[in-house]
C-alpha cells in the first residue's frame, strides 16, 4: 500500500538566462527578455512528493513538519531572496533554467531525505516558475 | 484510447492525530499541535480520477454528474461537518491521518464505481488537507 | 498619499455553531450540520490591511515582516490547531461564527498595531472560512 | 535525465452535449442542462507537457515561448471565442465532450511539436472545463 | 458594528457581444471575436456581499445557507447552462456585457434579500467573467 | 449607475530594498534578505479598476481589450523581465517598494486612460508582490 504525500514550499529569486559562450546577439535572439542583463525574478513554488507505506503508529508516510523543515533548510534557504546565477553554489556553471534547477534540487533532497524517514523515498518534484510555466522531475 | 477524467469535491471536518497506545507526552512530542485534545480542522478537497475509453454515443468516460453524486453520497456525506476520529465509521480504530483517510476513501469508491460505469475504472485519488499538504493514492 | 498594504496568514481550527440557550432541536434547525456535537473545522485565511503613507526612507507603510510576526503572535498562535469554542479565551461566551471572530481579531490587532508602526492604521480584515464563504470588517 | 516541462494556455468557448441520433427527450435525459439548445460555455485551461533532456547550451527541454506560440497558433486560435460544435473543423461529427476534445488537441500538437524541438516529445495534456472538472490524456 | 459577509456561487453560460442596430462590420470592429455569430462562453463566478450587525443569538449577519439557496434560486438557475442573449428574460433587449449583467443581478437580489434577513442589506456584487476580467457593483 | 470593471495583468521583475544613504549594516537590519546585493524577484500581478457608467451601445464601461493593451504598453512593457531599481526610469531615485511602485503606476495610467475612454475614470490599483503580500492605491 503505497501513498504519495506532498508538501509545497516557495521562494522568491532573481535569475537570467544567459550563455557566456555566446555573443550578446545570440543570447538576445535565443533568450529574449529572459536574458536581461540586470536580471528579472519570480515567485517559485516547489512541491516535493515522497512515496511510502503509512506507519501504523503514526499514520504517516513521512512527518510533514519534518519534511517542511528539511526542504527549507536544504533548499529554500539556499534560494530564497537570492540570485540563482550568482548566489547559489549548486547552480554555478549551469544555465539557470528551471529544468536544471529542479535536477539539482532533486540531488539535494534525495541525499537528505533518509535523515527524516526510514522507508519514504523521494518520488517527484514539481517547480512552478510562474502559475503557467512549470517543470517536473522523477529522478531518472 | 484511454482518457482520465477527474471531479473535485470538498468537505470540512475536524480531527486530531493521537495514538491512544502512547502517553500524552509522546503524542505531544510526535504530533505537536496536531494532537490538540479539543481537535482542529480543515477544508479538505478530494479529486477523484476515473480512466476509460470515451463512449461513442455520449463522448463520456463517465457521466460527471453521476460521479459527483456518487462521491457526495458515499464519501462527502460521511465526512462533511463531521469529526473524523469520532463520527466516521470507516475510520474507527485508525489514526486519522490523510494517508489513512485516502486509502479508506479508495475502498469505498472502488466498490461503488461500477454502479455508474461499465468500463471506467478508479485510477487515482488526490486529497488536499491544506493547499500546501496533500496525498495521492493509486490503489496499490 | 495613502497606500493600503495587506498580509495574508492562515490557521486551521475546529468549531461548531451551537447556542447553549436553545434546545438541541432548535440548534439543529438553525445551524444544521454546523451544530455537529463533535465539531467540524476549516482552513481559515486572514488578510490584514494597514493604511498609511509610505515612509521616505524605507518605502514602507509598515514592515511586512513585522506585521506578519505580529499577526502570528497575537492572533494565529491563539487560533491555529485549536478549538475556537473551547480553547480560545477571547471567544468564550460568544457564538463561534466568523462574524464574531473577525470582530474579536480586530480588537486585538488594533491594540497591537502601534507597537510596530507610528503612522499606519488598521484599515480592514478579511477572513475566509472556506474559499466561498468570507467576512470583512472595517472597525465600525 | 528526463525533465517534464508544462505550459498553460486558456480559451473561452461555447458548446453543448447533444447526440443528433437521439430524440430530444433522450438528450435531455442523458445530458440534462448540458444539452441546452442555445448552448452554454466555459473558460477552458489547457496544460501541455513536453518531456525531454535539457539542452546543455540553453538549459531548455523546449523553448517555452515557442511552445506557447505553437499552442496558440495550432489550438487556441481554433477554439477561443468559438462554438466547439459549429465552428471547429476538427470537432465536426464528434460529441463536443472534453474527452473527445483533448484527444483531437493531442493529434494536432503531436504532429506540430517537431517543428519547434528535435528531442522533446509530447507527454501529456490536461484540459480543465471548470476548476472542478478536468480530463488528461497521454496519447495511448 | 457592521460586518460584511460574502458568498461565492458560479454558473457556466454562453453569450456574445453584438449590437443589432449596427452592421456586421461595425460589430466586428468594436467587439472582435466576442461578436462571434455562434457564441462563446465562460465560467462565471458571482460573489454576493451582505452587510449588517451580527445577531446575538446566532452570530450571523445572514444565514449563509439561506443566502446560497437564494442566489441559486433567483440568479444561478436563470443563468447556468444558458445563453445569456437568448435564454435569460431579464437580459432581453440589453447588451450581454458583464456590466449590464451585474446591474440586473443586483435588482433581483436586492428585491429578494428581505425574504431571508430582517437587517442585512445587499452591499456589493462581484462578477468574474474570467479570472482576469471582472466587474463590481454597489447599487448606485 | 456606476459599475467598476477590472483587468489583471502580470509581470516578472527583479528588485532589492536598499537605501543608499544607509550603511550596509543598517540596510541588513531593516530590510534583511530583501536587501540581498544580487537582487531577488517576484511574479507581480496588477489589477486595474476603472469606474464609470456602461455605454448603452456597447454595454461597456471601458473596452477591456483596449484597457489590457494600454496597461501592457504603458506599464507592463516597462517592468516585465526588468530590474525595478536599475531598468525602470520612473522608479529612479525611489525605494523599490511595492508601495512606491503602485503610486508611480497610478500616475502613468491616470494620464493614459483618457486615450481609451471618455467617461471611465481610474478608481483603484491592486498590486500583488506575492500571493500573500499586496498593496492597493486609490489615488489619494
PDB file of C-alpha atoms in Angstrom, chain E residues 53-104:
ATOM      1  CA  UNK E  53     -24.895  43.585  12.513  1.00  0.00           C
ATOM      2  CA  UNK E  54     -24.371  40.009  13.741  1.00  0.00           C
ATOM      3  CA  UNK E  55     -27.433  38.616  15.515  1.00  0.00           C
ATOM      4  CA  UNK E  56     -26.563  37.916  19.183  1.00  0.00           C
ATOM      5  CA  UNK E  57     -28.365  34.545  19.180  1.00  0.00           C
ATOM      6  CA  UNK E  58     -26.797  33.121  16.011  1.00  0.00           C
ATOM      7  CA  UNK E  59     -23.679  35.207  15.453  1.00  0.00           C
ATOM      8  CA  UNK E  60     -24.935  35.639  11.878  1.00  0.00           C
ATOM      9  CA  UNK E  61     -25.373  38.715   9.709  1.00  0.00           C
ATOM     10  CA  UNK E  62     -27.290  36.391   7.424  1.00  0.00           C
ATOM     11  CA  UNK E  63     -27.552  32.591   7.307  1.00  0.00           C
ATOM     12  CA  UNK E  64     -25.112  31.640   4.528  1.00  0.00           C
ATOM     13  CA  UNK E  65     -27.071  28.504   3.675  1.00  0.00           C
ATOM     14  CA  UNK E  66     -30.160  30.614   3.072  1.00  0.00           C
ATOM     15  CA  UNK E  67     -28.137  33.174   1.131  1.00  0.00           C
ATOM     16  CA  UNK E  68     -26.620  30.446  -1.037  1.00  0.00           C
ATOM     17  CA  UNK E  69     -30.051  28.957  -1.762  1.00  0.00           C
ATOM     18  CA  UNK E  70     -31.495  32.378  -2.564  1.00  0.00           C
ATOM     19  CA  UNK E  71     -28.698  33.172  -5.028  1.00  0.00           C
ATOM     20  CA  UNK E  72     -29.132  29.793  -6.686  1.00  0.00           C
ATOM     21  CA  UNK E  73     -32.909  30.036  -6.983  1.00  0.00           C
ATOM     22  CA  UNK E  74     -33.101  33.641  -8.113  1.00  0.00           C
ATOM     23  CA  UNK E  75     -29.915  34.042 -10.163  1.00  0.00           C
ATOM     24  CA  UNK E  76     -27.941  30.871 -10.879  1.00  0.00           C
ATOM     25  CA  UNK E  77     -30.940  28.833 -12.072  1.00  0.00           C
ATOM     26  CA  UNK E  78     -31.697  31.623 -14.565  1.00  0.00           C
ATOM     27  CA  UNK E  79     -28.167  31.722 -15.959  1.00  0.00           C
ATOM     28  CA  UNK E  80     -26.422  28.362 -15.534  1.00  0.00           C
ATOM     29  CA  UNK E  81     -26.061  26.358 -18.744  1.00  0.00           C
ATOM     30  CA  UNK E  82     -27.964  29.087 -20.578  1.00  0.00           C
ATOM     31  CA  UNK E  83     -27.397  31.540 -23.403  1.00  0.00           C
ATOM     32  CA  UNK E  84     -27.429  35.000 -21.819  1.00  0.00           C
ATOM     33  CA  UNK E  85     -28.632  36.668 -25.028  1.00  0.00           C
ATOM     34  CA  UNK E  86     -31.398  34.174 -25.860  1.00  0.00           C
ATOM     35  CA  UNK E  87     -32.486  32.329 -22.728  1.00  0.00           C
ATOM     36  CA  UNK E  88     -32.483  34.904 -19.931  1.00  0.00           C
ATOM     37  CA  UNK E  89     -35.658  37.025 -19.646  1.00  0.00           C
ATOM     38  CA  UNK E  90     -34.105  39.842 -17.632  1.00  0.00           C
ATOM     39  CA  UNK E  91     -31.356  40.388 -20.234  1.00  0.00           C
ATOM     40  CA  UNK E  92     -33.692  40.718 -23.227  1.00  0.00           C
ATOM     41  CA  UNK E  93     -33.070  43.907 -25.183  1.00  0.00           C
ATOM     42  CA  UNK E  94     -29.787  44.588 -23.414  1.00  0.00           C
ATOM     43  CA  UNK E  95     -26.181  44.130 -24.486  1.00  0.00           C
ATOM     44  CA  UNK E  96     -24.956  40.914 -22.808  1.00  0.00           C
ATOM     45  CA  UNK E  97     -21.948  42.585 -21.166  1.00  0.00           C
ATOM     46  CA  UNK E  98     -20.886  41.744 -17.615  1.00  0.00           C
ATOM     47  CA  UNK E  99     -21.539  45.398 -16.734  1.00  0.00           C
ATOM     48  CA  UNK E 100     -25.202  45.100 -17.698  1.00  0.00           C
ATOM     49  CA  UNK E 101     -25.499  41.612 -16.234  1.00  0.00           C
ATOM     50  CA  UNK E 102     -24.277  42.639 -12.776  1.00  0.00           C
ATOM     51  CA  UNK E 103     -26.764  45.512 -12.620  1.00  0.00           C
ATOM     52  CA  UNK E 104     -29.665  43.183 -13.427  1.00  0.00           C
TER      53      UNK E 104
END
